[in-house]
Short mmCIF file of C-alpha atoms in Angstrom, two decimals:
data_model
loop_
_atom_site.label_atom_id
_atom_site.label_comp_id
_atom_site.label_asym_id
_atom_site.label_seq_id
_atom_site.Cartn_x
_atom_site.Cartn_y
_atom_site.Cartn_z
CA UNK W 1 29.12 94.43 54.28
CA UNK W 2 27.54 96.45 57.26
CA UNK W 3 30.18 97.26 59.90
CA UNK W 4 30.79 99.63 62.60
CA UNK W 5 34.17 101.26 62.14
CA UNK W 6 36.58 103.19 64.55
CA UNK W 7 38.08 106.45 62.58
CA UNK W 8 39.65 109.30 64.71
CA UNK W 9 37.80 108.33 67.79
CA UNK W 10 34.22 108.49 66.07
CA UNK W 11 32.41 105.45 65.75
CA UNK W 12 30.32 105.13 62.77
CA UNK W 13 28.41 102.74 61.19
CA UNK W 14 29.41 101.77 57.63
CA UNK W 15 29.32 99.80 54.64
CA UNK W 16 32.48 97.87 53.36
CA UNK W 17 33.73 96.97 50.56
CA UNK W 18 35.24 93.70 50.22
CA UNK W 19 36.76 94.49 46.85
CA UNK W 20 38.74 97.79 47.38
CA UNK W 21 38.08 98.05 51.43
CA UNK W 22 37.12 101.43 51.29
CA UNK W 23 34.19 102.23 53.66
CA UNK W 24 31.16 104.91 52.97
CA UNK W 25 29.82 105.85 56.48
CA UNK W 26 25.68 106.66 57.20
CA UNK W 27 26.44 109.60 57.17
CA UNK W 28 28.27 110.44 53.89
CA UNK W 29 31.50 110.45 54.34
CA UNK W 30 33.96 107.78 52.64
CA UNK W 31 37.63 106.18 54.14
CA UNK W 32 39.81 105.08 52.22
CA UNK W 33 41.45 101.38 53.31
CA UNK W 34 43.60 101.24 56.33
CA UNK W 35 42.28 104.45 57.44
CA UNK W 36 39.73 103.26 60.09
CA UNK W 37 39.19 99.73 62.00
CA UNK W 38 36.23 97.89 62.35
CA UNK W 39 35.21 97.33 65.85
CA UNK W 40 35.10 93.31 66.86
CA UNK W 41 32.38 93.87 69.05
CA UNK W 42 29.25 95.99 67.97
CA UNK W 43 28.57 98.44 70.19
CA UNK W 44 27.09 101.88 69.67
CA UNK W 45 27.26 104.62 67.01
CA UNK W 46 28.48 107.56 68.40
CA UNK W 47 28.55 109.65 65.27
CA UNK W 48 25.80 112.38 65.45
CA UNK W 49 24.77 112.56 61.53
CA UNK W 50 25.12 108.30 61.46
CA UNK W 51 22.94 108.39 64.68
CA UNK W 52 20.40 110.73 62.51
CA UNK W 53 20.64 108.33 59.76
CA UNK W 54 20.22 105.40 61.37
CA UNK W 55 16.79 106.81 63.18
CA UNK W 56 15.52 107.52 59.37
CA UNK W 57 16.04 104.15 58.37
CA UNK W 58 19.03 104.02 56.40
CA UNK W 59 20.95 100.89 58.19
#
């Protein structure tokens, strides 16, 4: 599921899984459950390399 999630500050946006929770950011990088939150309201990515990715299409 597409999410943005809250890890150390950085907002990135994400897909989740339901299964396992884990969450693979835009921009590469993976959390592992219970590391991050997702936000309740959308807002913006502030993540420079998931900002890059989004522009190219990738969410």
């Amino acid at each position: 599921m597409k999410a943005e999630i809250l890890h150390e500050g950085i907002t990135h946006g994400a897909q989740v899984s339901l299964l396992n929770g884990r969450a693979i950011s835009l921009c590469g990088k993976s959390f592992a459950e219970r590391t991050f939150k997702e936000k309740m309201f959308h807002g913006s990515v502030n993540c420079p390399d998931c900002k890059h990715a989004k522009r190219r299409g990738r969410f």
